[in-house]
Every structure is written in C-alpha cells, then in structure tokens.
Coordinates of C-alpha atoms and ligand atoms in Angstrom, one line a residue:
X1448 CA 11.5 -22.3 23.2
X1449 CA 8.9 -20.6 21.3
X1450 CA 7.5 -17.4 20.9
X1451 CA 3.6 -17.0 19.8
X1452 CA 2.7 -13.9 17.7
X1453 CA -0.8 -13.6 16.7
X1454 CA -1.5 -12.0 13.1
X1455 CA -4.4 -10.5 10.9
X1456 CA -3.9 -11.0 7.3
X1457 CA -6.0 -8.0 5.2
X1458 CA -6.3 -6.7 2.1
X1459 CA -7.2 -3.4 0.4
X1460 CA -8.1 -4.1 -3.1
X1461 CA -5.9 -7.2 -3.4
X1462 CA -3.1 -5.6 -1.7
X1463 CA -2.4 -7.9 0.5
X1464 CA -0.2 -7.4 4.1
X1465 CA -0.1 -9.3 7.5
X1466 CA -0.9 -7.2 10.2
X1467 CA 0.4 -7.3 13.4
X1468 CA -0.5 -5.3 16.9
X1469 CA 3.0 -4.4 18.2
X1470 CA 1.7 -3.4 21.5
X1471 CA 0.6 -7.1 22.2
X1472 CA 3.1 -8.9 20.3
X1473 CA 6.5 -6.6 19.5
X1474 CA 8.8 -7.9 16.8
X1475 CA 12.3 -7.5 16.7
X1476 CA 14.0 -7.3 12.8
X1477 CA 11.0 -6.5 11.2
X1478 CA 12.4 -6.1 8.4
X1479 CA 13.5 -9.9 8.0
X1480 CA 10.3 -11.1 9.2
X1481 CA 9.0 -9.4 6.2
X1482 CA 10.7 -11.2 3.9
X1483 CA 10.3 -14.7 6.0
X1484 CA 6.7 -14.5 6.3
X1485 CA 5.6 -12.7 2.8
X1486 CA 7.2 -15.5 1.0
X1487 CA 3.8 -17.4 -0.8
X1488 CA 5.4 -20.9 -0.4
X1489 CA 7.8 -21.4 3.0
X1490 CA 5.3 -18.2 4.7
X1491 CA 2.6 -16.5 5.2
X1492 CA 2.4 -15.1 1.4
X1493 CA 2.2 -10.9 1.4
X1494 CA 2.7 -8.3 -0.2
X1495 CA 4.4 -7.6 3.1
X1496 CA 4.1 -6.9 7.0
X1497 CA 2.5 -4.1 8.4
X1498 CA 3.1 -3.0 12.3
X1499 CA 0.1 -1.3 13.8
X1500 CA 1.4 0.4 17.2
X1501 CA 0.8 3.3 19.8
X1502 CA 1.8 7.0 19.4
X1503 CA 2.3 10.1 21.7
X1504 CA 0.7 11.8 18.3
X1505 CA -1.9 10.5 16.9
X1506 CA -4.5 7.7 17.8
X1507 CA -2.6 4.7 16.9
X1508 CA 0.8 4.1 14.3
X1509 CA 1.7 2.2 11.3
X1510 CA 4.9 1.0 9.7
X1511 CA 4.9 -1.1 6.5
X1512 CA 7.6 -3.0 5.0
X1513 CA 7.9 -4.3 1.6
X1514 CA 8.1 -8.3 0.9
X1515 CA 11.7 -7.7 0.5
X1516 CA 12.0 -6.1 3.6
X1517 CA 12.0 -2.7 2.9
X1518 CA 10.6 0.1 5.2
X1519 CA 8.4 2.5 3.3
X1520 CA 7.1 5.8 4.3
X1521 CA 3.3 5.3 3.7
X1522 CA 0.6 2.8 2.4
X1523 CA -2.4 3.8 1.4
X1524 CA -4.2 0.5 1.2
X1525 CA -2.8 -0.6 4.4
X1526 CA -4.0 2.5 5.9
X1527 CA -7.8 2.0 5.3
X1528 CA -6.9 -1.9 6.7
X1529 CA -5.7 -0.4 9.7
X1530 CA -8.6 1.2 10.3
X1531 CA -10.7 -1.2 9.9
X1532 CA -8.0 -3.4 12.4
X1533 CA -8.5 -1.0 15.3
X1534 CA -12.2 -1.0 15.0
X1535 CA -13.0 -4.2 14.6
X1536 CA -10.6 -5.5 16.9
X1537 CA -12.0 -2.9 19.6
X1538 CA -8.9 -1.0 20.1
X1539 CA -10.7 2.2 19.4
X1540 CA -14.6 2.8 19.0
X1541 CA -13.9 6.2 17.5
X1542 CA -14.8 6.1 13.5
X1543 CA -12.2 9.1 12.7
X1544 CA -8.5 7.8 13.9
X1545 CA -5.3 9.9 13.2
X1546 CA -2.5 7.5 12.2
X1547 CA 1.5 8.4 13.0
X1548 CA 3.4 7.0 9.5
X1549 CA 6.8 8.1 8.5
X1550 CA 5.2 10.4 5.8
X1551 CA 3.1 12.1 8.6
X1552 CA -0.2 12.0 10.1
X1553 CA -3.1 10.9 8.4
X1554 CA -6.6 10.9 9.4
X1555 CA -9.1 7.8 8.5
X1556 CA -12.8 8.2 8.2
X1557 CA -14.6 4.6 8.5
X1558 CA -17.4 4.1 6.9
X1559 CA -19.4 1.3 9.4
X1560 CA -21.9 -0.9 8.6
X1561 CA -23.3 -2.5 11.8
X1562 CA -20.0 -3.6 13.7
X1563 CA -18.4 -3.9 10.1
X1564 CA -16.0 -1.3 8.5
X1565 CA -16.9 -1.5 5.1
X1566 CA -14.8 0.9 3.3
X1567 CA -12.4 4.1 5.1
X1568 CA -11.7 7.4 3.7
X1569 CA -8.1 8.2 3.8
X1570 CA -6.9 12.0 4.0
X1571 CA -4.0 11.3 2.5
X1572 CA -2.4 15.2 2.6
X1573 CA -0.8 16.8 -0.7
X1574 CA 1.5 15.3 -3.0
X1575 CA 4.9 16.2 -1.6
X1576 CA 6.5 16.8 -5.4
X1577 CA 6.2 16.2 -9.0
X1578 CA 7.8 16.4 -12.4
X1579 CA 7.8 15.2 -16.1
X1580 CA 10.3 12.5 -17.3
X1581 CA 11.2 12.6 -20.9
X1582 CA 13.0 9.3 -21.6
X1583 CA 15.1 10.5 -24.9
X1584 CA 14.5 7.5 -26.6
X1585 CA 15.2 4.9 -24.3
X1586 CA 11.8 4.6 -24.3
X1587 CA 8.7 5.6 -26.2
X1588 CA 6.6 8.0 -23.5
X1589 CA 7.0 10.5 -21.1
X1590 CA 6.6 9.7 -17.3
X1591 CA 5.0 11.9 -14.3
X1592 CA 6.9 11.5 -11.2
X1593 CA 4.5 11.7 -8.1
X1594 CA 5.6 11.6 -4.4
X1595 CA 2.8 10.8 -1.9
X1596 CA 5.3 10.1 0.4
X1597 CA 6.5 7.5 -1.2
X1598 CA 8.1 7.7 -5.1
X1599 CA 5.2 6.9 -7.9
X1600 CA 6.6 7.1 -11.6
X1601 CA 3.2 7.3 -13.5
X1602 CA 2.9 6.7 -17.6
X1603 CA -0.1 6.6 -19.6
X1604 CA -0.3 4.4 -22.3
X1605 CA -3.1 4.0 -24.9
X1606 CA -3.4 0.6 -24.3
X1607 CA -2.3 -1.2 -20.9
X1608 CA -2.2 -4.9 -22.0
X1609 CA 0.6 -3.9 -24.6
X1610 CA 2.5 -3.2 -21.7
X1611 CA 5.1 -6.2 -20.3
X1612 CA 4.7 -5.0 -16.7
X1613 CA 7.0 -8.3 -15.0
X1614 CA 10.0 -6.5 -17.8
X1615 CA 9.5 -2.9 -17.9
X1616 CA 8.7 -2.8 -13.6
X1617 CA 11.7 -3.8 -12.4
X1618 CA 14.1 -2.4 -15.1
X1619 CA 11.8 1.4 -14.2
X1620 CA 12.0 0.6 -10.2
X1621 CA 16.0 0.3 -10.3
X1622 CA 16.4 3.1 -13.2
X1623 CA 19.9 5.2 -11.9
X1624 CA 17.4 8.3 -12.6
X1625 CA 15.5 6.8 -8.9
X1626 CA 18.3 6.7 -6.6
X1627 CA 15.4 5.6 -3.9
X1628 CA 14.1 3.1 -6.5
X1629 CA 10.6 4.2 -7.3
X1630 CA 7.0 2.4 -7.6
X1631 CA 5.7 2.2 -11.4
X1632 CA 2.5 2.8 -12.6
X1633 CA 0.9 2.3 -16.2
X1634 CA -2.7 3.7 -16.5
X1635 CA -4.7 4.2 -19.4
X1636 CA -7.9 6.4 -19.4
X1637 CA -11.1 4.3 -20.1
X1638 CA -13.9 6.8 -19.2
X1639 CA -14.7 10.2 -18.4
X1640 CA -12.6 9.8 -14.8
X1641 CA -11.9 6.7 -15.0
X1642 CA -8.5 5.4 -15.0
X1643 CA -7.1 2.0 -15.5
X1644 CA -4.3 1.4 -13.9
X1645 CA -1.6 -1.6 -13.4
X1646 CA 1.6 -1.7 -10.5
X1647 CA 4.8 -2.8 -9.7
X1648 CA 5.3 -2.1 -6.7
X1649 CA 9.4 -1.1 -5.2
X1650 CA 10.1 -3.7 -3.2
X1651 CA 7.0 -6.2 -3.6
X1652 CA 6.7 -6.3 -7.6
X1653 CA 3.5 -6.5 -9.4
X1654 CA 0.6 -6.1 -6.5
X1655 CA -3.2 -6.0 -7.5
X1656 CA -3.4 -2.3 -5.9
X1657 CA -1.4 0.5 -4.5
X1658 CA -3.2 3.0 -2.8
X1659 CA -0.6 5.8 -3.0
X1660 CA 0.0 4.9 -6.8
X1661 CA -3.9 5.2 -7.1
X1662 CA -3.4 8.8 -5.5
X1663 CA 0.0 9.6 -7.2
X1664 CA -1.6 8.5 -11.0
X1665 CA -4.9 10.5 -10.0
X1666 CA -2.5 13.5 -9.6
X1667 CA -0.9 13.2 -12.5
X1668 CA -4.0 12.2 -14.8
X1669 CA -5.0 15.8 -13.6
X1670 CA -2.2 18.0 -13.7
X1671 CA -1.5 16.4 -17.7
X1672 CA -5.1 17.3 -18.3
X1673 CA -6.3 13.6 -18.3
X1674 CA -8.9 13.4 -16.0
X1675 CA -10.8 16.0 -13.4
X1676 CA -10.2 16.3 -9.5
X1677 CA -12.2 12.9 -9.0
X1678 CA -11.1 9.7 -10.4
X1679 CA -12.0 6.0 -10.4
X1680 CA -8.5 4.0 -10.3
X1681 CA -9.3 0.4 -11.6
X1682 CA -6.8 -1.7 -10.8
X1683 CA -6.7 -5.7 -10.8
X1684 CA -7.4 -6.4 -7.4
X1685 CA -10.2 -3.8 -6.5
X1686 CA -11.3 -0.1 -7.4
X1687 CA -10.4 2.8 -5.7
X1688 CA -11.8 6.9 -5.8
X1689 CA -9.4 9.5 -5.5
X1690 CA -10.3 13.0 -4.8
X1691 CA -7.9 15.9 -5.3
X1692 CA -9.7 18.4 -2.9
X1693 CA -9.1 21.7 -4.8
X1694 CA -9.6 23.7 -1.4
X1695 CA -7.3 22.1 1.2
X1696 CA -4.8 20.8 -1.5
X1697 CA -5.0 17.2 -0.2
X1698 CA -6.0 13.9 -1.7
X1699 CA -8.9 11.8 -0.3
X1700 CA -8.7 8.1 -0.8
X1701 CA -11.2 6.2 -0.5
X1702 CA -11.5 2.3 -1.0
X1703 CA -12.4 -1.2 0.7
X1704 CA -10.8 -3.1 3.4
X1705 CA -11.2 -6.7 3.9
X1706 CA -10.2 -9.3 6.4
X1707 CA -9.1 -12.5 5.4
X1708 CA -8.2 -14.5 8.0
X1709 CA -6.7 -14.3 11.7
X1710 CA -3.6 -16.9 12.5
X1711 CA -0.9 -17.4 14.9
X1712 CA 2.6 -17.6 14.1
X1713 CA 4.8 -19.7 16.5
X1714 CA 8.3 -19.7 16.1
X1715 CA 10.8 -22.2 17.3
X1716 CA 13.5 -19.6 18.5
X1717 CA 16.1 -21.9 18.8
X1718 CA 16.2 -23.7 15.3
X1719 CA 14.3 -20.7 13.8
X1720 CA 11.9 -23.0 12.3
X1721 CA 9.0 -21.3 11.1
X1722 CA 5.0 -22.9 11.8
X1723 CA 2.1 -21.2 11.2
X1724 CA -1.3 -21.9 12.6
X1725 CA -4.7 -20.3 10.7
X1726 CA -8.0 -19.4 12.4
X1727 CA -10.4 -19.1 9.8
Ligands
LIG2082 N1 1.0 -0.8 -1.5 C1 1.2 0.4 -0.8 C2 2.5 1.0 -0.9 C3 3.6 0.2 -0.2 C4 5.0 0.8 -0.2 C5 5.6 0.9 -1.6 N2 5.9 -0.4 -2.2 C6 7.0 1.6 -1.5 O1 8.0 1.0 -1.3 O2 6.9 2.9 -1.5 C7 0.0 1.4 -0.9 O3 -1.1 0.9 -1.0 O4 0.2 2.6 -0.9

C-alpha cells in the first residue's frame, strides 16, 4: 500500500525546509519524518519539515521541526515561506495573513509582484527575554542571550572567519548553562548597521540563515550599543533587515522567500521504503 503526500520545498535566505499543507495531506510522527526526509542523501535534504495547517485563530498555522526532529516554537524564515505558500498556492488572496505558531501569532505582510511574492514582512512581536553571559574563562567573550521565542545565544567577534563554527556550535548548543539547548550566533559588525552574522542552528547545525537569530542578534547588536534599531543581517545564504520598532516594542523582519521545487513523496507503508518523485 502507499500513501502519496505532495510537498513544496522553499527557502528563506538559504534556509531551506519542505513544506507540507496538512489540511490536504496530514502526517502522522512528524517529528520522524523530519529526520527521514531532511537527510541530504537517503531524503529530501532540509534543514527540516515545516507543517502549514488551519486555525480557529488566525488565518492559517505553522509548525516547524528541526532535521533532528525537534519541534521548535517559531521560524522566522519559514514564516515569510509560508506566506508566500498560501498565496501562491491560492489558499488565501489576502496579502496580510495572521499565522498560529507555538510562540504566538504573527502577522505577515507580502510584498507581491504580479502573482509573485517576492519578499514578506514578518511582525515578529518583542523579544520575550535577554541577558549577558560572561564565560569566566572557558572562553574568550561575553555572549547576549536573546529569546524570540526560540533561545538565540548571540557573540560578537571582531573577526568571524576566526571562528570554527562546526566546533564551537555544537559544544555552545548543548552547554549545561541551556538546559533547552540554544541556537548560536557569531556576528561581527561590518558597517554602520550592518551585521555579519554566521549560525548553528539547535537541532539542524550550521544553516545559511535563521531568521529569529537575525532578529535575536539585531536585538542584541542594539541593546550592547552595536548597531541602531535597523540592521542589515548578512548571513551566508541571503540578507535579511531587522527593524526594532521603538514604538510598539516589536521586531519587523523582513527578507526573501523562494520556491525551489514542488515533488511528491510516496511511501510504501508496508516496507517503509521511502521514493521521492520531483516536479520541477
Ligand atoms: N531557522 C529558523 C529557526 C528554526 C528553529 C531553531 N532551530 C530552534 O530549534 O529554535 C528561523 O529562521 O528562525
């Protein structure tokens, strides 16, 4: 027996998930399928799966899970892919959309071109908490913890290709400080607002963008006096701005969305045999 689930795999500055519309194709464990079809050689390849659904709150819902199968509470680059999902894929024809997540509602502004979303404006509300981490010697700078939702541990470093990301990520994301594990960030400032800025990501490892560690390194650029309430965040996929709207307190995110391609996974439920078929 099979069962046929249709997929959209997108990506917001390089941060790449497989989306699925749960209200056409449910999935039960999503967690496992996360890890079954993120994996780059056997599956799809993803940073992970995201689940775009229905909500008695908002206009549509999201859940993401990490390549390793984690649930998180928000993605900021999946968010903008989601909008650009439900317009393009006319579930919705309204260009502002609120979006159910387990860190709360959020409301997307897409920015349309023709029929195309070209870029969305995420508000991304306020940074739930922050704080300073002094590392005593363990190791040699201080840290600015950021929760958009999700945990950010931010660091700025004069000089970001000193820093041995694949080494320092994981031993930072399991650190007994995090007992959540956290997402780590190294930025460096290059301009007047402009922030340069490298992931690894809890749960997925080294990612070429994070949109809530865009927003989370934003915040802490300006609360350490780095930067103003505007910043560019370069990371290696893609560029992102955030703005830290001094009125309303909350963060505006705003970046690209891009399709890649549309495929079909069709699994053999008896063997559990896993075949994918692309539509390009
Ligand atoms: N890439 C995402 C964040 C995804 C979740 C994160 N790895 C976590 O576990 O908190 C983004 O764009 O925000």
């Amino acid at each position: 027996m099979t069962n046929k689930i249709k997929f959209t795999k997108m990506h917001g500055a390089g941060n790449d998930y497989i989306y699925v519309d749960t209200t056409k194709y449910p999935i039960a464990e999503p967690g496992k399928k996360a890890i079954e079809w993120s994996k780059f050689h056997t599956g799809i390849g993803s940073d992970g799966l995201i689940l775009i659904g229905s909500s008695d709150k908002a206009d549509f819902s999201m859940r993401i899970f990490n390549a390793d199968g984690s649930e998180a509470m928000m993605c900021g680059n999946g968010s903008r892919c989601v909008g650009k999902y439900v317009y393009e894929y006319g579930l919705t024809d309204k260009t502002e959309i609120t979006l159910d997540t387990l860190s709360g509602i959020k409301i997307l502004k897409l920015h349309v071109e023709g029929k195309t979303v070209t870029a969305v404006t995420v508000d991304m509300g306020s940074p739930l908490e922050t704080g300073e981490v002094h590392w005593k010697g363990k190791y040699p700078f201080r840290s600015t913890k950021v929760s958009m939702g999700n945990p950010h541990l931010v660091t700025f470093v004069d000089d970001i290709t000193r820093i041995n990301l694949p080494e320092i990520g994981p031993e930072l994301e399991n650190y007994p400080l995090f007992p959540d594990r956290t997402n780590v960030e190294f930025a460096q400032i290059v301009g007047k607002d402009t922030i340069r800025m490298r992931v690894w990501e809890r749960g997925s490892g080294i990612t070429q963008a994070c949109g809530t560690g865009a927003c989370a390194t934003a915040v802490a650029a300006f609360i350490n006096g780095l930067a103003g309430r505007k910043s560019n965040i370069i990371m290696d996929g893609g560029t992102v701005l955030i703005e830290w709207d001094e009125a309303s307190g909350h963060i505006l995110m705003t970046g690209p969305a891009t399709k890649v391609f549309d495929g079909e996974i069709v699994e053999e439920v008896e063997n559990g045999e896993l075949r994918v078929e692309n539509e390009y």
